[in-house]
Coordinates of C-alpha atoms in Angstrom, one line a residue:
Chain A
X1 CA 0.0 0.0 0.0
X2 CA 1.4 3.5 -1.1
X3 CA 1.0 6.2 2.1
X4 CA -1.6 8.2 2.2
X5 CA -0.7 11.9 1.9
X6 CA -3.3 14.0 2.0
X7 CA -6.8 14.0 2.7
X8 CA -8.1 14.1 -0.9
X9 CA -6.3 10.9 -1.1
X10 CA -7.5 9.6 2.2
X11 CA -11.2 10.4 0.8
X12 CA -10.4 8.0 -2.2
X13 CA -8.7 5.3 -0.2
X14 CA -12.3 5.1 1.3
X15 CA -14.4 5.4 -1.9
X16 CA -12.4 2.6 -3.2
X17 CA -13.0 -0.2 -0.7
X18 CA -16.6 0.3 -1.6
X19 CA -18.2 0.3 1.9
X20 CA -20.2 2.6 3.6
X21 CA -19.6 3.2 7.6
X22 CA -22.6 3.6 9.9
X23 CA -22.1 6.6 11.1
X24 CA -24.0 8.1 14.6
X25 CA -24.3 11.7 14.9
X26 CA -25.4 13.6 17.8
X27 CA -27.4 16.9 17.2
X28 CA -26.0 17.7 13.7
X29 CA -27.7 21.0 14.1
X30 CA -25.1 23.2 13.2
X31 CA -24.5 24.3 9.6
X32 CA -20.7 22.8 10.1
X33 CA -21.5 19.9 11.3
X34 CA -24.5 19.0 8.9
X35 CA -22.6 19.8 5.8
X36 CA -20.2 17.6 7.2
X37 CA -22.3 14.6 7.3
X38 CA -23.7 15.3 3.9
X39 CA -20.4 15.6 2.2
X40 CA -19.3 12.1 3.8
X41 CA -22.6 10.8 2.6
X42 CA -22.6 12.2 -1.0
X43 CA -18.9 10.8 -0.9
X44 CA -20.5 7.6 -0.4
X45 CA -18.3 7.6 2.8
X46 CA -21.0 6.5 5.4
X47 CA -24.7 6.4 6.2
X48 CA -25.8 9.0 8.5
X49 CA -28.3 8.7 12.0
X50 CA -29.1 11.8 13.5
X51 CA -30.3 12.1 16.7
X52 CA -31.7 15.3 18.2
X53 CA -34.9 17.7 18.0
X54 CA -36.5 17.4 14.8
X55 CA -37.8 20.9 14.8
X56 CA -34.1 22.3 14.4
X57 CA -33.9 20.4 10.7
X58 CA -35.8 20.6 7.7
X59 CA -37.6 16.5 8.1
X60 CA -38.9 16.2 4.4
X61 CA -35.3 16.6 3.2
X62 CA -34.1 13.9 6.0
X63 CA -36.7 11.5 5.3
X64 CA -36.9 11.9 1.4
X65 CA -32.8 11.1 1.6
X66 CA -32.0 7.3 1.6
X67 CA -28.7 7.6 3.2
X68 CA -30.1 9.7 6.3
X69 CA -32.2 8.1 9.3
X70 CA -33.6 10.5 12.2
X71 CA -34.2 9.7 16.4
X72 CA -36.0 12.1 17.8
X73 CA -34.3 11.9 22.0
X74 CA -36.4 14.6 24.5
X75 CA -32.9 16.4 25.2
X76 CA -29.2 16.0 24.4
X77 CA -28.3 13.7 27.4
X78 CA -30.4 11.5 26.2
X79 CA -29.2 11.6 22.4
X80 CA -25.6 11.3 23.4
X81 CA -26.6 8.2 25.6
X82 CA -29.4 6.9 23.2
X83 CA -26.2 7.6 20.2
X84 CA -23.1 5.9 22.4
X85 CA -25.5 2.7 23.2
X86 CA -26.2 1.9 19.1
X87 CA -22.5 2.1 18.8
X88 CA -22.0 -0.1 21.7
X89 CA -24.6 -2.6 20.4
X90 CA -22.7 -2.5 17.1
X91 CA -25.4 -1.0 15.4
X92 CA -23.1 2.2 14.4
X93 CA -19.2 2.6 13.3
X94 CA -18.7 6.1 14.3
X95 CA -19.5 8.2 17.1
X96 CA -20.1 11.7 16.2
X97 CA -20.7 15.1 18.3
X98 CA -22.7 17.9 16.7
X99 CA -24.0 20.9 18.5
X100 CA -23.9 19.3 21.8
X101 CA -21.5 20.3 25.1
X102 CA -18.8 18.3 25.5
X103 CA -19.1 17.2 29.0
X104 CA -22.2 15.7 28.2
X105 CA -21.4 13.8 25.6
X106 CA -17.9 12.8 27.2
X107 CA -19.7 11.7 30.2
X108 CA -22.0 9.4 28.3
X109 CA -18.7 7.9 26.8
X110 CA -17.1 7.6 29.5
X111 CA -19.7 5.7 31.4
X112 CA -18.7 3.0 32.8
X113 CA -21.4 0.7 32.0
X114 CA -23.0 2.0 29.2
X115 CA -20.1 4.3 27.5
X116 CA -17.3 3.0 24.7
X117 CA -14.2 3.1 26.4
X118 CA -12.8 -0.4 28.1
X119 CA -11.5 -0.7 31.5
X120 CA -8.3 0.5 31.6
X121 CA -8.0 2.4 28.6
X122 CA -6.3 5.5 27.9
X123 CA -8.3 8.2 26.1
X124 CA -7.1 10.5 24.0
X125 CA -7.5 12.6 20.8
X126 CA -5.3 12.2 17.9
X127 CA -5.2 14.9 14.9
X128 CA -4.4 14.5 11.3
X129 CA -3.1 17.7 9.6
X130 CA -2.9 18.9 6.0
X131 CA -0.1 22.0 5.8
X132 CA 0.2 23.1 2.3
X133 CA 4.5 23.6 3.6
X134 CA 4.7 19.9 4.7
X135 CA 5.1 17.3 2.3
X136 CA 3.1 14.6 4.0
X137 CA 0.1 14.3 6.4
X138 CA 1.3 15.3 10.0
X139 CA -0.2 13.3 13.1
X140 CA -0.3 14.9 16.3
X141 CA -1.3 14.2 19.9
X142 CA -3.1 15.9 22.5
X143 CA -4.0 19.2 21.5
X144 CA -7.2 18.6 23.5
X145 CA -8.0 16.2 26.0
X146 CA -5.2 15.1 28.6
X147 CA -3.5 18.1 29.7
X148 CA 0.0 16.9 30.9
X149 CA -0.3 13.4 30.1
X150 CA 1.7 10.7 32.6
X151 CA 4.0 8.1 31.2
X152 CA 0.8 5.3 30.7
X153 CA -0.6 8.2 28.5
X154 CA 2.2 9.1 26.8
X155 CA 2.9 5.8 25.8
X156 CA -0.9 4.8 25.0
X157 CA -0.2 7.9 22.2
X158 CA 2.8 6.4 20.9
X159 CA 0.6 3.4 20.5
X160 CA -2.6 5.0 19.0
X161 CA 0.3 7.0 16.8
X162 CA 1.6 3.4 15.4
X163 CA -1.7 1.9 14.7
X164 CA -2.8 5.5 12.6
X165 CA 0.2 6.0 10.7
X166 CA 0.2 2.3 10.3
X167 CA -3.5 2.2 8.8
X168 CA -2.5 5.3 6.3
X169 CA 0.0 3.1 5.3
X170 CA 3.4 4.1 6.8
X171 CA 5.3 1.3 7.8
X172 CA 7.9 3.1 9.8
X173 CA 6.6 5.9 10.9
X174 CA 8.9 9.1 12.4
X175 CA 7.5 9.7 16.0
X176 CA 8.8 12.7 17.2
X177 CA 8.8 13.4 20.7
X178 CA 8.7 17.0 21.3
X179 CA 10.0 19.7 23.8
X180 CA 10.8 23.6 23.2
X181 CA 14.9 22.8 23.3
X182 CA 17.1 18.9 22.0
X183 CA 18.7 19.5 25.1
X184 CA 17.6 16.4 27.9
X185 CA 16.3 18.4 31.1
X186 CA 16.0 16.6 34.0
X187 CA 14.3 19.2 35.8
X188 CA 11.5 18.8 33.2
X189 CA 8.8 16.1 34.4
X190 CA 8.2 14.7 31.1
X191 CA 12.3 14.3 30.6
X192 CA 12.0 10.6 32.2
X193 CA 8.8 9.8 30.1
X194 CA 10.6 10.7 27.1
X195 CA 13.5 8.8 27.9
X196 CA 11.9 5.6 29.0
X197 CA 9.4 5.7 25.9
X198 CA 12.7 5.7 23.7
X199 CA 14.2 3.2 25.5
X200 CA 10.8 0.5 24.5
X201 CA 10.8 2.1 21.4
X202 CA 14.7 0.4 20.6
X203 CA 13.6 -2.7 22.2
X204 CA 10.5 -3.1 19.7
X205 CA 8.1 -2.2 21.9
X206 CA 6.1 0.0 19.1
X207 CA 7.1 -2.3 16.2
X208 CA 8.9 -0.8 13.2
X209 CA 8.2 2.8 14.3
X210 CA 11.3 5.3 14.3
X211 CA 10.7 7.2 18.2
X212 CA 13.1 10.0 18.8
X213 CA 13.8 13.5 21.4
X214 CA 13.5 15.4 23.0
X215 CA 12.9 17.6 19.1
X216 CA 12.5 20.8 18.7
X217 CA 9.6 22.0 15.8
X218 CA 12.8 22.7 14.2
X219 CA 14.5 19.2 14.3
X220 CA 11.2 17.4 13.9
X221 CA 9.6 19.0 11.0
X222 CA 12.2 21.6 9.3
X223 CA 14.9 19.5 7.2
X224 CA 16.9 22.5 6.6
X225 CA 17.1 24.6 9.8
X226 CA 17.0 21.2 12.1
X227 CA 20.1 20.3 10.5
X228 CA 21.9 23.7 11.6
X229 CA 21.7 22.3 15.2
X230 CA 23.8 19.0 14.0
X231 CA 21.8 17.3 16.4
X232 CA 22.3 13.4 15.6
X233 CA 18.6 12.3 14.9
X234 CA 16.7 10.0 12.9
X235 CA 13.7 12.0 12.7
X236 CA 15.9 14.9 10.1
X237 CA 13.1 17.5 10.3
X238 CA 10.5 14.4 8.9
X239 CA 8.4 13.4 11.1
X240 CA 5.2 11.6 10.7
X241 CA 4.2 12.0 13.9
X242 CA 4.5 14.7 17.1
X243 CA 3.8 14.1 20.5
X244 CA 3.5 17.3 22.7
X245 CA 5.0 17.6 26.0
X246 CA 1.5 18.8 27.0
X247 CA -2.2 20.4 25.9
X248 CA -0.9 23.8 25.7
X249 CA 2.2 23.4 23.4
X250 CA -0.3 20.8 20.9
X251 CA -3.2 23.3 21.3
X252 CA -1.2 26.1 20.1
X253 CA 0.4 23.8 17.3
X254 CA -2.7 23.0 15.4
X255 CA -4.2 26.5 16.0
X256 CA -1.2 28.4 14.6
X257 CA -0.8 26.4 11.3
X258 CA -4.2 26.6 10.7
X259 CA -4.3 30.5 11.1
X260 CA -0.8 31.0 9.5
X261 CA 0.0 28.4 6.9
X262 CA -3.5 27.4 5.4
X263 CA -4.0 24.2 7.5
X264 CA -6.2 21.4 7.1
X265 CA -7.1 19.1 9.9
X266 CA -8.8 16.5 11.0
X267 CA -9.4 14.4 14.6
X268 CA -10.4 11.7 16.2
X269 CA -10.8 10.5 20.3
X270 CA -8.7 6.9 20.6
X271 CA -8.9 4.4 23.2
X272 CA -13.0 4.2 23.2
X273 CA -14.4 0.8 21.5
X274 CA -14.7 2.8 18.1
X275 CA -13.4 6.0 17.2
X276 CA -15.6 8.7 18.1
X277 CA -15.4 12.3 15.7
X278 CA -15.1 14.8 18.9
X279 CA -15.0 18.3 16.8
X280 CA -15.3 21.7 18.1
X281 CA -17.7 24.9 17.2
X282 CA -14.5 26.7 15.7
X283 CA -14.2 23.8 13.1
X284 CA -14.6 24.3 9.4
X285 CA -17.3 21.7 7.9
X286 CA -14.0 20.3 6.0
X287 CA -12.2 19.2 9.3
X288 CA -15.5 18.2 10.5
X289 CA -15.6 15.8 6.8
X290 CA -11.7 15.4 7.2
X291 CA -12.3 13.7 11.1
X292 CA -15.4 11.6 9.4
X293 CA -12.8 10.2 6.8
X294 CA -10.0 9.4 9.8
X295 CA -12.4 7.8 11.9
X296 CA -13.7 5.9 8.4
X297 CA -9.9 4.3 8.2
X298 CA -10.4 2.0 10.9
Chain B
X1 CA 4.0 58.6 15.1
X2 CA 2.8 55.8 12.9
X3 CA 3.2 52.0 13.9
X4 CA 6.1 50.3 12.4
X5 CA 4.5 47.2 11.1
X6 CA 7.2 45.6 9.9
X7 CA 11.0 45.0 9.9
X8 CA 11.8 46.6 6.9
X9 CA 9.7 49.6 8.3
X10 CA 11.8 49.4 11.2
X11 CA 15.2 49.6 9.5
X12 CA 14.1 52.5 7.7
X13 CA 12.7 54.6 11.4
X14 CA 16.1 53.7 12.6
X15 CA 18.1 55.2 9.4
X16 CA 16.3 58.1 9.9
X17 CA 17.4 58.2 13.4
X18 CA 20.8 58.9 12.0
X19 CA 22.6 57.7 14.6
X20 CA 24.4 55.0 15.0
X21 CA 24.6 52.7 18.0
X22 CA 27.3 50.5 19.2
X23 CA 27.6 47.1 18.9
X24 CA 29.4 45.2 20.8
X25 CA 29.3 40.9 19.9
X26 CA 30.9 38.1 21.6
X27 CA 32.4 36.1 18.8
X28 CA 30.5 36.8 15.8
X29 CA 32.8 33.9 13.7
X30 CA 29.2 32.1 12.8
X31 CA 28.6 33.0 9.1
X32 CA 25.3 34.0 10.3
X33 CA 26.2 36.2 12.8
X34 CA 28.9 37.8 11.1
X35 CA 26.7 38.6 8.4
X36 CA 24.4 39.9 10.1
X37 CA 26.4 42.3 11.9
X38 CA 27.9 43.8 8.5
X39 CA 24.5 44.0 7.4
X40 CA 23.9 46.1 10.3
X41 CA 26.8 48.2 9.9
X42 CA 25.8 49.0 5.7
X43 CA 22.5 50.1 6.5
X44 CA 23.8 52.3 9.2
X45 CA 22.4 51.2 12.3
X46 CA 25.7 50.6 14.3
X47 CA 29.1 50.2 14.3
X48 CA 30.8 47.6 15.4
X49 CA 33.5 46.1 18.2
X50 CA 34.1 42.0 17.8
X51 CA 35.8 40.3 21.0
X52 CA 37.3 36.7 19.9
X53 CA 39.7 35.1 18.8
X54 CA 41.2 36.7 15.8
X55 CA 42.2 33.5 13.9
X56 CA 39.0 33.0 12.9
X57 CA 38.6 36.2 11.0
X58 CA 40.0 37.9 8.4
X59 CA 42.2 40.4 10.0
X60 CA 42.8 42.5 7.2
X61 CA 39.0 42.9 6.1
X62 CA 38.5 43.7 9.7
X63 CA 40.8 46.6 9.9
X64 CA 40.4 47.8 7.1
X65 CA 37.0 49.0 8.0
X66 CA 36.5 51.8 9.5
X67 CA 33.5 50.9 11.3
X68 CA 34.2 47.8 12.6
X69 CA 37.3 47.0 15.6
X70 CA 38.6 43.7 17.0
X71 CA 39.4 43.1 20.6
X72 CA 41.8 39.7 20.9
X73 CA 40.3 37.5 24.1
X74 CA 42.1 34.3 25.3
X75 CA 39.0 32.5 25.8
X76 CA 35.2 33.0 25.2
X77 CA 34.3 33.3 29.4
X78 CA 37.1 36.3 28.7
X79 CA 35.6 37.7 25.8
X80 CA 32.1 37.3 27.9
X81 CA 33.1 39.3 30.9
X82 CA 35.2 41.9 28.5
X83 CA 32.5 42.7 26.7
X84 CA 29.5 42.8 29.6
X85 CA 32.1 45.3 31.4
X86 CA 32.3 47.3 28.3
X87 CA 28.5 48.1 27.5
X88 CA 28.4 48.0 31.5
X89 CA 30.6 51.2 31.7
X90 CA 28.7 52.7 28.4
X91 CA 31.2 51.9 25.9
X92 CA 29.0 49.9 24.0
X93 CA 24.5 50.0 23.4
X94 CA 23.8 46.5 22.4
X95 CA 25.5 43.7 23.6
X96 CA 24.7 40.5 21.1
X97 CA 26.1 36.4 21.0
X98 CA 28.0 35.3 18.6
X99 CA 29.2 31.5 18.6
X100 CA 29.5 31.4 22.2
X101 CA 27.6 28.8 24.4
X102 CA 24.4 30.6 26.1
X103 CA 25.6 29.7 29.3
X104 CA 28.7 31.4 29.0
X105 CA 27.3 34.8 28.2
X106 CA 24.3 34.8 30.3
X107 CA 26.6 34.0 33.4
X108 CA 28.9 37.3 32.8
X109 CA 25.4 39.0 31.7
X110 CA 24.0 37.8 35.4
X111 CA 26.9 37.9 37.1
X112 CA 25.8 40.2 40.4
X113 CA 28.7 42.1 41.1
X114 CA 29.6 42.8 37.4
X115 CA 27.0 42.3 35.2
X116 CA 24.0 43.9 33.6
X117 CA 21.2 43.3 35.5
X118 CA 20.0 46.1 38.1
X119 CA 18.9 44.0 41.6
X120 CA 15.5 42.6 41.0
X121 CA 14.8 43.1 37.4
X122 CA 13.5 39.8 35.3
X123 CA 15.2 39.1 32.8
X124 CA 13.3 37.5 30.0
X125 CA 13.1 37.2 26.3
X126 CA 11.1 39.2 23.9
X127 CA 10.2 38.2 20.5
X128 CA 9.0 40.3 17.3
X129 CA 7.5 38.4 14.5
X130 CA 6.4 39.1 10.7
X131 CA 4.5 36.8 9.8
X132 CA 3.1 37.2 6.0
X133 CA -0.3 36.3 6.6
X134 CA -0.6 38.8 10.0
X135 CA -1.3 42.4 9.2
X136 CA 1.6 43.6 11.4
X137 CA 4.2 42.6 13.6
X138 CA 3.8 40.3 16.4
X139 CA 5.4 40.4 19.7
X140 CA 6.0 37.2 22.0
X141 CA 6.7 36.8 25.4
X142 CA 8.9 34.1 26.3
X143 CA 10.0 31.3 24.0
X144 CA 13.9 31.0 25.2
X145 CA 14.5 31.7 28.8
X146 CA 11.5 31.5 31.6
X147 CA 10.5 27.9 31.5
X148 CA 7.2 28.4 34.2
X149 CA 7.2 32.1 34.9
X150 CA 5.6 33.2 38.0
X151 CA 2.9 36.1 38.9
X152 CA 6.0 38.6 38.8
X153 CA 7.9 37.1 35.9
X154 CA 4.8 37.1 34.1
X155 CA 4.0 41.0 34.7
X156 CA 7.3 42.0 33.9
X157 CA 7.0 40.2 30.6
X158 CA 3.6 43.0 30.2
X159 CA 5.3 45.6 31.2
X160 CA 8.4 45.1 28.9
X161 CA 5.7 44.2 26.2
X162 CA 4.0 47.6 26.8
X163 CA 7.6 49.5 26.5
X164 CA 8.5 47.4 23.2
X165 CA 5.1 48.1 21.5
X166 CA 5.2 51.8 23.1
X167 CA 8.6 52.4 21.0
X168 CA 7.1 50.8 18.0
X169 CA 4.3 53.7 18.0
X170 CA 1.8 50.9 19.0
X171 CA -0.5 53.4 21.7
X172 CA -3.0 51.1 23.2
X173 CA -1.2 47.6 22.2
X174 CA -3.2 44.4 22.4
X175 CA -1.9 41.6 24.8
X176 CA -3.4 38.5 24.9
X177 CA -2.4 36.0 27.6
X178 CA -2.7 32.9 25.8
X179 CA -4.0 29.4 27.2
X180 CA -5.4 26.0 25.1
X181 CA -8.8 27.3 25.8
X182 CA -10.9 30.2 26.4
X183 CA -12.2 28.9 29.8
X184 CA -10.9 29.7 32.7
X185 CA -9.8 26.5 34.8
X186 CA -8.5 27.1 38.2
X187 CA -6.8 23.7 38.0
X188 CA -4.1 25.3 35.7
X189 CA -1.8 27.3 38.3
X190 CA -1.2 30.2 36.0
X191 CA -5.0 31.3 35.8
X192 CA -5.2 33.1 38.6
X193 CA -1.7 34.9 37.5
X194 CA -3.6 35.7 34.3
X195 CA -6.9 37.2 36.3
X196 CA -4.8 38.6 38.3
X197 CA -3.0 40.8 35.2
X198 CA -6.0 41.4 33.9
X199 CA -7.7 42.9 37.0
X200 CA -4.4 45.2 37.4
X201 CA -4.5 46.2 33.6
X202 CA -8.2 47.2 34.3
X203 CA -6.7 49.4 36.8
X204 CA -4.2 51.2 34.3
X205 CA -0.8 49.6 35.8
X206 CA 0.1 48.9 32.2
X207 CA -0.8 52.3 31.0
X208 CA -3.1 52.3 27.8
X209 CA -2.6 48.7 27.1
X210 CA -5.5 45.9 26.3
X211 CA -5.2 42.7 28.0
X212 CA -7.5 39.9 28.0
X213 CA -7.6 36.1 28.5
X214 CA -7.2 33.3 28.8
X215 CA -7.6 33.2 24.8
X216 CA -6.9 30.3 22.5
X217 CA -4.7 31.2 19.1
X218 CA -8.2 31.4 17.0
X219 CA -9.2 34.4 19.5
X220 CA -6.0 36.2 19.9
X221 CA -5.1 36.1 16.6
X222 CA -7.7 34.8 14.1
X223 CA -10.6 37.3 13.7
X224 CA -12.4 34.8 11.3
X225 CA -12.1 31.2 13.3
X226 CA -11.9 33.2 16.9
X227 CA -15.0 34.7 16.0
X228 CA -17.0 31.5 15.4
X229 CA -16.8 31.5 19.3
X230 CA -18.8 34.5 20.5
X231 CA -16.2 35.1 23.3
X232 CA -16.2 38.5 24.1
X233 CA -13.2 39.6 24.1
X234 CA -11.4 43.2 23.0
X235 CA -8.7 41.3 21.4
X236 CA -10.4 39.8 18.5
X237 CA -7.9 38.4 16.4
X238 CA -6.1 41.6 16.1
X239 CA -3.4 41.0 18.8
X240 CA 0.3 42.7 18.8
X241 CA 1.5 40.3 21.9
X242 CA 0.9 37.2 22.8
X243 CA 1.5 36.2 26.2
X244 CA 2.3 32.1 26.6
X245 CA 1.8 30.0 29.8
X246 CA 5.2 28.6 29.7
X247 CA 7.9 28.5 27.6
X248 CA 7.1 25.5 25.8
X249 CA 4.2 26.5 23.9
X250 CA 5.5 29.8 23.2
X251 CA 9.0 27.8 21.6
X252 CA 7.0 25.9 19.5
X253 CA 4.8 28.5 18.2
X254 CA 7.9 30.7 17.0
X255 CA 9.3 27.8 15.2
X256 CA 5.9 26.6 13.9
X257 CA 5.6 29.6 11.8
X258 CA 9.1 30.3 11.1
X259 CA 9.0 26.4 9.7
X260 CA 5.6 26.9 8.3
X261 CA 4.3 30.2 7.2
X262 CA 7.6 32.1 6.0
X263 CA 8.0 34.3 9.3
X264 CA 11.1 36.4 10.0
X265 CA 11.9 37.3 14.0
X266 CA 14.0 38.9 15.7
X267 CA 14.4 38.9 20.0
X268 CA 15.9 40.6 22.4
X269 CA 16.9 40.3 26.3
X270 CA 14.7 42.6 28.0
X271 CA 15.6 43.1 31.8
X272 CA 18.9 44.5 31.7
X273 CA 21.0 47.3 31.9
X274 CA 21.4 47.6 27.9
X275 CA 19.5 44.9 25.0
X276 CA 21.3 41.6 24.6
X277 CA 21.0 40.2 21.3
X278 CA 20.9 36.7 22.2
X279 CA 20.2 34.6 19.0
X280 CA 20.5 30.8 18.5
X281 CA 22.8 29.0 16.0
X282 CA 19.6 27.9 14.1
X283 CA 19.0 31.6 13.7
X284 CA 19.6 33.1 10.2
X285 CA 21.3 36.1 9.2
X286 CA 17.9 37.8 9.1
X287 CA 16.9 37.3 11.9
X288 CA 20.3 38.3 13.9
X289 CA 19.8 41.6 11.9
X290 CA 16.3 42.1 12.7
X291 CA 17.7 41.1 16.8
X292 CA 20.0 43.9 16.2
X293 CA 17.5 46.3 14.5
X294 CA 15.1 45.4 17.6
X295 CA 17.9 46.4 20.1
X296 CA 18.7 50.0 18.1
X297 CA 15.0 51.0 19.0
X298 CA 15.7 51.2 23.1

């Protein structure tokens, strides 16, 4: 399998296995969100439910559309509960979150007897991105749900990373692990997680994946001003993959190449049963389609 | 006076300064540095004195010009202190690193007895970018020296933002104290530092200045995306300093859009007697010039 490089090519990867995800979408009532869904169905991507209050959507158009199915749930709790039990039943690939706060649809996930994540599993949220100045889809994690991740989380990312890049067909991916200087600081708590991570990563722990840091943005993604620093890496400013000391540093990431350098992304939450689309009001209907088409991969 | 928006802008208000300051580098034997200094000393901003070692240079093309001198040091620690006591005693306006390890300089910079900082000051590390798709420049606050600044590291970085944009003809800057998110979460230690600003700005401790947050990226600098949000903020997109909660986030978003949207910076030691230019070897020659263009403005 050649990589996939982009998200046009990632949307055609999906049209040509032919098969049509069942995908489970709570309150699509925002314009983003509902464009979203159509595009992925007029992609032939998935089948759509909806679940929400009928009187925000125009119902002839829903029911007249043979790819689109409707639940009507008295409030959002119970559409994000009534929507994470079909996907627990099997009846429903994808999780999706429309107009709906993310506490309460988190909390339905999270439940431990009804939600989608296993005991023991380490949630997180995993982004795709598109830069028009980087010659290759970059994956990144957590720009948005653990805010200083321990060593169990860090590692469950490395993990998630391998399994992403893997279906995208990268077979040695280039996991970058990343802090503001190359320079090893034990006085930084994440120093030890970095180095142990590294460590499993030569024994084989994560398979054929490349794992190297601490980076800089510089060594891990810029070929030519990396290689100023003559720091000895296999990484070379071409990473697949960056992991983020913490939320802040990842959350500033994503947003900064999307405002500066024309940014496309997409993302998913990992570690629940099946991946769950987990987008936020500030994203474009694309990244909402682009996160339909990650999730779609597995 | 109008704003200077941009470096070029700023070159030119300094050549019509007509005065030159002095320069004074420790071991400018980089290409990039070197360059940058002549650069410096063409467009009439400075003139020059060069502590090293002088078999790295070319002797003859140093004295031969009249604007640039060579002091011969036995070591770079020597060439350190040398040239600290020289801008310390006035002979000298800008004191900038060459190829000299960080810790080096900043020891003779720090040093109490000789050095350049007055008791008390913070000394931390301003940033101005031009980023091609941002209207004007940006200034940064800290992506090099404060790791996890405190309540008073973190109003000092204001107050030397306030003086920065003052001298760029910026009279009611924008500062927006940056987070992952727009919501407040007392969990994260440095919110109550940032309410705390905010309440004192309110007051008029930073003069005319506009601060608000916490913002994400989208808000402080993205009027389109930010505004999906309906946070009301003053900002709105249209910041001149961004504020980071640590150094890590702040690194990674200089070198993000250096790497990916064609920016240009320059920095600056704020916090002591006189500016220190105090570049990296992954700096290019632009960027030590615009350093050294930055420090002709105090």
């Amino acid at each position: 399998m050649h990589p996939i490089t982009s998200f046009s090519e990632l949307t055609k990867h999906l049209q040509n296995t032919n098969e049509r995800k069942h995908l489970v979408v709570v309150n699509p009532s925002d314009v983003q969100t509902f464009e979203a869904v159509l595009r992925a169905v007029d992609a032939g991507l998935v089948h759509a439910t909806m679940l929400g209050d009928s009187k925000h959507y125009d119902m002839a158009f829903i029911e007249a559309h043979p790819m689109l199915e409707f639940i009507e749930c008295k409030d959002l709790k119970a559409a994000s509960e009534r929507a994470v039990a079909m996907v627990k039943a099997g009846d429903g690939d994808i999780l999706m979150k429309g107009l709906v706060n993310t506490d309460v649809l988190l909390k339905a996930i999270l439940s431990k007897e009804h939600g989608l994540v296993p005991y023991g599993n380490v949630v997180t949220f995993i982004a795709a991105m598109e830069i028009p100045s980087y010659p290759k889809l970059l994956f990144m994690s957590d720009p948005a749900v653990i805010p200083a991740p321990n060593l169990r989380q860090r590692t469950a990312m490395i993990e998630y990373a391998v399994r992403m890049t893997g279906n995208f067909g990268i077979a040695r991916p280039k996991i970058a692990l990343l802090h503001g200087t190359e320079k090893p600081n034990p006085k930084l708590n994440f120093m030890d997680d970095y180095l142990h991570i590294i460590q499993e990563a030569r024994k084989g722990v994560f398979g054929d994946a490349i794992v190297d840091g601490p980076l800089d943005i510089f060594l891990a993604l810029n070929p030519e001003l990396g290689s100023i620093k003559q720091v000895n890496t296999p990484i070379q400013g071409d990473a697949d993959v960056v992991i983020f000391p913490g939320f802040e540093a990842a959350n500033v990431f994503y947003k900064t190449v999307i405002t500066f350098a024309g940014a496309e992304m997409g993302g998913i939450l990992f570690g629940t049963d099946k991946p769950v689309v987990m987008t936020s009001r500030s994203d474009t209907a694309a990244s909402k389609f682009n996160s339909i088409a990650l999730a779609g991969i597995f």
